[in-house]
mmCIF file of C-alpha atoms in Angstrom:
data_model
loop_
_atom_site.group_PDB
_atom_site.id
_atom_site.type_symbol
_atom_site.label_atom_id
_atom_site.label_comp_id
_atom_site.label_asym_id
_atom_site.label_seq_id
_atom_site.Cartn_x
_atom_site.Cartn_y
_atom_site.Cartn_z
ATOM 1 C CA GLN A 18 0.000 0.022 -0.019
ATOM 2 C CA TRP A 19 1.265 3.376 -0.951
ATOM 3 C CA ASP A 20 0.342 6.556 0.892
ATOM 4 C CA VAL A 21 1.389 10.149 0.746
ATOM 5 C CA TRP A 22 3.568 11.552 3.587
ATOM 6 C CA THR A 23 5.158 14.926 4.322
ATOM 7 C CA ILE A 24 8.047 15.793 6.293
ATOM 8 C CA ASP A 25 9.357 19.309 7.353
ATOM 9 C CA ALA A 26 12.253 20.514 5.176
ATOM 10 C CA ASP A 27 13.962 21.353 8.504
ATOM 11 C CA GLY A 28 13.490 17.724 9.711
ATOM 12 C CA GLY A 29 11.263 16.178 12.249
ATOM 13 C CA PRO A 30 8.779 13.283 12.217
ATOM 14 C CA PRO A 31 7.018 12.295 8.935
ATOM 15 C CA ARG A 32 3.231 13.078 8.843
ATOM 16 C CA ARG A 33 0.881 10.824 6.930
ATOM 17 C CA LEU A 34 -1.596 12.790 4.527
ATOM 18 C CA THR A 35 -3.512 9.908 3.088
ATOM 19 C CA SER A 36 -5.168 6.922 4.926
ATOM 20 C CA ASP A 37 -7.397 4.889 2.241
ATOM 21 C CA PRO A 38 -6.464 1.313 1.945
ATOM 22 C CA ALA A 39 -5.883 1.911 -1.795
ATOM 23 C CA ASP A 40 -2.730 3.176 -3.429
ATOM 24 C CA GLU A 41 -2.039 6.731 -3.250
ATOM 25 C CA ASN A 42 1.082 8.173 -4.952
ATOM 26 C CA LEU A 43 2.546 10.657 -7.527
ATOM 27 C CA PRO A 44 2.067 13.623 -5.122
ATOM 28 C CA SER A 45 2.307 17.211 -6.298
ATOM 29 C CA TRP A 46 1.810 20.671 -4.477
ATOM 30 C CA SER A 47 -0.752 23.231 -5.463
ATOM 31 C CA GLN A 48 0.927 26.611 -6.467
ATOM 32 C CA ASP A 49 -0.335 28.210 -3.174
ATOM 33 C CA GLY A 50 0.834 25.322 -0.994
ATOM 34 C CA ARG A 51 -2.341 24.676 0.436
ATOM 35 C CA PHE A 52 -3.151 21.376 -1.227
ATOM 36 C CA VAL A 53 -1.409 18.095 -2.294
ATOM 37 C CA TYR A 54 -2.795 16.317 -5.446
ATOM 38 C CA PHE A 55 -2.194 12.588 -5.812
ATOM 39 C CA SER A 56 -3.201 9.692 -7.958
ATOM 40 C CA SER A 57 -5.474 7.011 -6.105
ATOM 41 C CA ASN A 58 -7.099 3.855 -7.270
ATOM 42 C CA ARG A 59 -9.566 3.814 -4.561
ATOM 43 C CA THR A 60 -12.511 3.892 -7.004
ATOM 44 C CA GLY A 61 -11.166 0.944 -8.998
ATOM 45 C CA ALA A 62 -9.441 3.256 -11.536
ATOM 46 C CA GLU A 63 -6.684 5.784 -11.201
ATOM 47 C CA THR A 64 -8.157 9.159 -10.488
ATOM 48 C CA ILE A 65 -6.742 12.579 -9.262
ATOM 49 C CA TRP A 66 -7.548 13.514 -5.551
ATOM 50 C CA ARG A 67 -6.373 16.239 -3.267
ATOM 51 C CA VAL A 68 -5.829 16.755 0.346
ATOM 52 C CA PRO A 69 -5.276 20.034 2.375
ATOM 53 C CA ALA A 70 -1.507 20.122 2.981
ATOM 54 C CA LEU A 71 -2.016 20.421 6.745
ATOM 55 C CA GLY A 72 -4.299 17.406 6.773
ATOM 56 C CA GLY A 73 -8.015 16.992 6.378
ATOM 57 C CA SER A 74 -10.607 15.311 4.216
ATOM 58 C CA GLU A 75 -9.424 13.918 0.920
ATOM 59 C CA GLU A 76 -11.534 14.854 -2.148
ATOM 60 C CA GLN A 77 -11.721 13.530 -5.751
ATOM 61 C CA VAL A 78 -10.936 16.087 -8.294
ATOM 62 C CA ALA A 79 -10.766 14.275 -11.513
ATOM 63 C CA ARG A 80 -13.178 11.511 -12.590
ATOM 64 C CA THR A 81 -11.497 9.937 -15.616
ATOM 65 C CA GLY A 82 -7.764 10.234 -15.138
ATOM 66 C CA GLY A 83 -5.206 9.559 -12.606
ATOM 67 C CA GLY A 84 -1.676 9.908 -13.742
ATOM 68 C CA ARG A 85 0.764 12.580 -12.662
ATOM 69 C CA SER A 86 -0.816 15.873 -11.905
ATOM 70 C CA GLN A 87 0.760 19.376 -11.764
ATOM 71 C CA GLU A 88 -1.034 22.892 -11.317
ATOM 72 C CA ALA A 89 -0.152 25.504 -13.887
ATOM 73 C CA ALA A 90 2.051 28.356 -12.622
ATOM 74 C CA ASP A 91 -0.915 30.716 -12.162
ATOM 75 C CA GLY A 92 -2.709 28.081 -10.102
ATOM 76 C CA ARG A 93 -5.816 28.089 -12.268
ATOM 77 C CA THR A 94 -5.386 24.845 -14.290
ATOM 78 C CA LEU A 95 -4.692 21.447 -13.122
ATOM 79 C CA PHE A 96 -2.936 19.312 -15.815
ATOM 80 C CA TYR A 97 -2.825 15.473 -15.486
ATOM 81 C CA GLN A 98 -2.304 12.457 -17.599
ATOM 82 C CA ARG A 99 -5.095 9.871 -18.206
ATOM 83 C CA ALA A 100 -2.903 7.029 -16.910
ATOM 84 C CA SER A 101 0.314 6.798 -14.773
ATOM 85 C CA ARG A 102 1.891 4.066 -16.998
ATOM 86 C CA GLY A 103 2.772 4.442 -20.631
ATOM 87 C CA SER A 104 1.798 7.356 -23.001
ATOM 88 C CA SER A 105 -1.414 8.952 -22.512
ATOM 89 C CA PRO A 106 -3.502 12.063 -23.223
ATOM 90 C CA LEU A 107 -2.669 15.274 -21.186
ATOM 91 C CA LEU A 108 -5.860 16.772 -19.785
ATOM 92 C CA ALA A 109 -6.731 19.868 -18.007
ATOM 93 C CA MET A 110 -9.556 21.287 -15.608
ATOM 94 C CA SER A 111 -9.952 23.698 -12.803
ATOM 95 C CA PRO A 112 -8.225 22.736 -9.649
ATOM 96 C CA ALA A 113 -11.718 22.996 -7.874
ATOM 97 C CA GLY A 114 -13.073 20.368 -10.209
ATOM 98 C CA GLY A 115 -15.529 20.459 -13.170
ATOM 99 C CA SER A 116 -15.235 19.408 -16.761
ATOM 100 C CA GLU A 117 -12.048 18.247 -18.209
ATOM 101 C CA ARG A 118 -10.477 19.059 -21.698
ATOM 102 C CA THR A 119 -7.928 17.373 -23.653
ATOM 103 C CA VAL A 120 -4.748 19.514 -24.049
ATOM 104 C CA LEU A 121 -2.598 16.939 -26.016
ATOM 105 C CA ASP A 122 -3.628 13.796 -27.535
ATOM 106 C CA CYS A 123 -0.496 12.025 -26.340
ATOM 107 C CA VAL A 124 2.372 12.703 -23.932
ATOM 108 C CA PRO A 125 4.887 10.034 -22.896
ATOM 109 C CA ARG A 126 4.743 8.979 -19.161
ATOM 110 C CA PHE A 127 5.831 12.010 -16.997
ATOM 111 C CA GLY A 128 6.804 13.768 -20.196
ATOM 112 C CA TYR A 129 5.390 17.141 -19.480
ATOM 113 C CA ALA A 130 5.928 20.011 -17.091
ATOM 114 C CA ALA A 131 3.757 23.248 -16.605
ATOM 115 C CA GLY A 132 5.694 26.459 -16.646
ATOM 116 C CA ALA A 133 5.037 30.121 -16.753
ATOM 117 C CA ALA A 134 5.279 30.182 -20.541
ATOM 118 C CA GLY A 135 3.091 27.176 -21.058
ATOM 119 C CA VAL A 136 3.309 23.362 -21.093
ATOM 120 C CA TYR A 137 6.697 21.912 -21.981
ATOM 121 C CA HIS A 138 6.258 18.506 -23.333
ATOM 122 C CA LEU A 139 7.829 15.599 -25.403
ATOM 123 C CA ALA A 140 6.109 14.215 -28.356
ATOM 124 C CA CYS A 141 4.903 10.646 -28.369
ATOM 125 C CA GLY A 142 6.164 7.872 -30.855
ATOM 126 C CA ASN A 143 9.857 9.083 -31.180
ATOM 127 C CA ASP A 144 12.617 6.837 -32.339
ATOM 128 C CA ALA A 145 16.023 6.082 -30.766
ATOM 129 C CA ARG A 146 17.662 9.285 -32.057
ATOM 130 C CA GLY A 147 15.586 11.559 -29.760
ATOM 131 C CA ALA A 148 12.461 13.259 -28.901
ATOM 132 C CA PRO A 149 11.425 16.719 -29.878
ATOM 133 C CA LEU A 150 10.936 19.017 -26.737
ATOM 134 C CA LEU A 151 8.064 21.394 -27.348
ATOM 135 C CA LEU A 152 6.410 24.374 -25.666
ATOM 136 C CA LEU A 153 2.625 24.593 -25.983
ATOM 137 C CA ASP A 154 1.504 28.182 -25.864
ATOM 138 C CA PRO A 155 -1.859 28.247 -23.938
ATOM 139 C CA ALA A 156 -2.925 31.473 -25.667
ATOM 140 C CA THR A 157 -2.590 30.061 -29.318
ATOM 141 C CA GLY A 158 -2.677 26.252 -28.632
ATOM 142 C CA ARG A 159 0.358 25.914 -30.874
ATOM 143 C CA ASP A 160 3.403 24.080 -30.166
ATOM 144 C CA ARG A 161 7.067 25.618 -30.589
ATOM 145 C CA LEU A 162 9.928 23.310 -30.983
ATOM 146 C CA LEU A 163 12.634 24.046 -28.320
ATOM 147 C CA GLY A 164 15.078 21.206 -29.409
ATOM 148 C CA THR A 165 15.607 17.616 -29.572
ATOM 149 C CA LEU A 166 16.503 15.537 -26.448
ATOM 150 C CA GLU A 167 18.612 12.483 -27.105
ATOM 151 C CA ARG A 168 17.286 9.284 -25.433
ATOM 152 C CA PRO A 169 14.996 11.051 -22.885
ATOM 153 C CA GLY A 170 13.785 9.125 -19.968
ATOM 154 C CA GLU A 171 10.898 9.697 -17.657
ATOM 155 C CA GLY A 172 10.825 12.981 -15.990
ATOM 156 C CA LEU A 173 10.473 16.562 -17.126
ATOM 157 C CA ALA A 174 10.461 19.746 -14.918
ATOM 158 C CA ALA A 175 10.715 23.580 -15.574
ATOM 159 C CA SER A 176 12.518 25.835 -13.245
ATOM 160 C CA PRO A 177 10.299 28.463 -11.486
ATOM 161 C CA ASP A 178 11.856 31.304 -13.422
ATOM 162 C CA GLY A 179 11.236 29.464 -16.717
ATOM 163 C CA LYS A 180 14.911 29.562 -17.839
ATOM 164 C CA THR A 181 15.926 25.904 -17.380
ATOM 165 C CA ILE A 182 14.215 22.428 -18.210
ATOM 166 C CA LEU A 183 15.252 19.427 -16.337
ATOM 167 C CA TYR A 184 15.069 16.004 -17.843
ATOM 168 C CA THR A 185 16.315 12.542 -17.567
ATOM 169 C CA ARG A 186 18.401 10.803 -20.093
ATOM 170 C CA GLN A 187 18.940 7.152 -20.625
ATOM 171 C CA VAL A 188 22.641 6.387 -20.510
ATOM 172 C CA GLY A 189 24.289 3.086 -20.911
ATOM 173 C CA GLU A 190 21.113 1.104 -21.499
ATOM 174 C CA GLY A 191 21.353 -2.507 -22.498
ATOM 175 C CA SER A 192 23.607 -5.320 -21.616
ATOM 176 C CA ASP A 193 26.415 -7.431 -23.237
ATOM 177 C CA LEU A 194 26.138 -10.847 -24.464
ATOM 178 C CA VAL A 195 29.281 -12.973 -23.801
ATOM 179 C CA LEU A 196 29.963 -16.295 -25.318
ATOM 180 C CA ILE A 197 32.353 -18.322 -23.364
ATOM 181 C CA GLU A 198 33.969 -21.315 -25.152
ATOM 182 C CA ASN A 199 34.562 -24.538 -23.286
ATOM 183 C CA PHE A 200 32.575 -23.465 -20.232
ATOM 184 C CA ARG A 201 32.445 -26.259 -17.565
#
């Protein structure tokens, strides 16, 4: 069973935020720090929930998706993936709940980050040479190519000032096959 916990940055005892017997994971903070969003399978399918950061009642936010979630820099939109495994659509809705809309038809697992300039994301279906890193402008709905990332792994994050993108890169993937003659 997975649950969401907090610990003060200065140290101290961990504090449990979720207590349902289902799995709760992939936590993220609201921009104002008042809530923690998380994925839970307590309804039989992955959905997005939130709980006050200081503890309290957990409430379901999204009804039809439950992958990683992140609030926009202005705190007015909650982005989340339909599923926590594999590639899936990127959805958006008000953090207080309501109807969802599809922002992108396909985003690799953990392949997006909300920033002040828009949504940074990787394209789906890339080959081994690399993946385009794109910035979706929320005003126009258009992507702008920022560059190509060689062998990107899971994880993408934008710095608060919007000047740097963090990503993981697969290095040394694979294994060697060795033939040993006359092995006994």
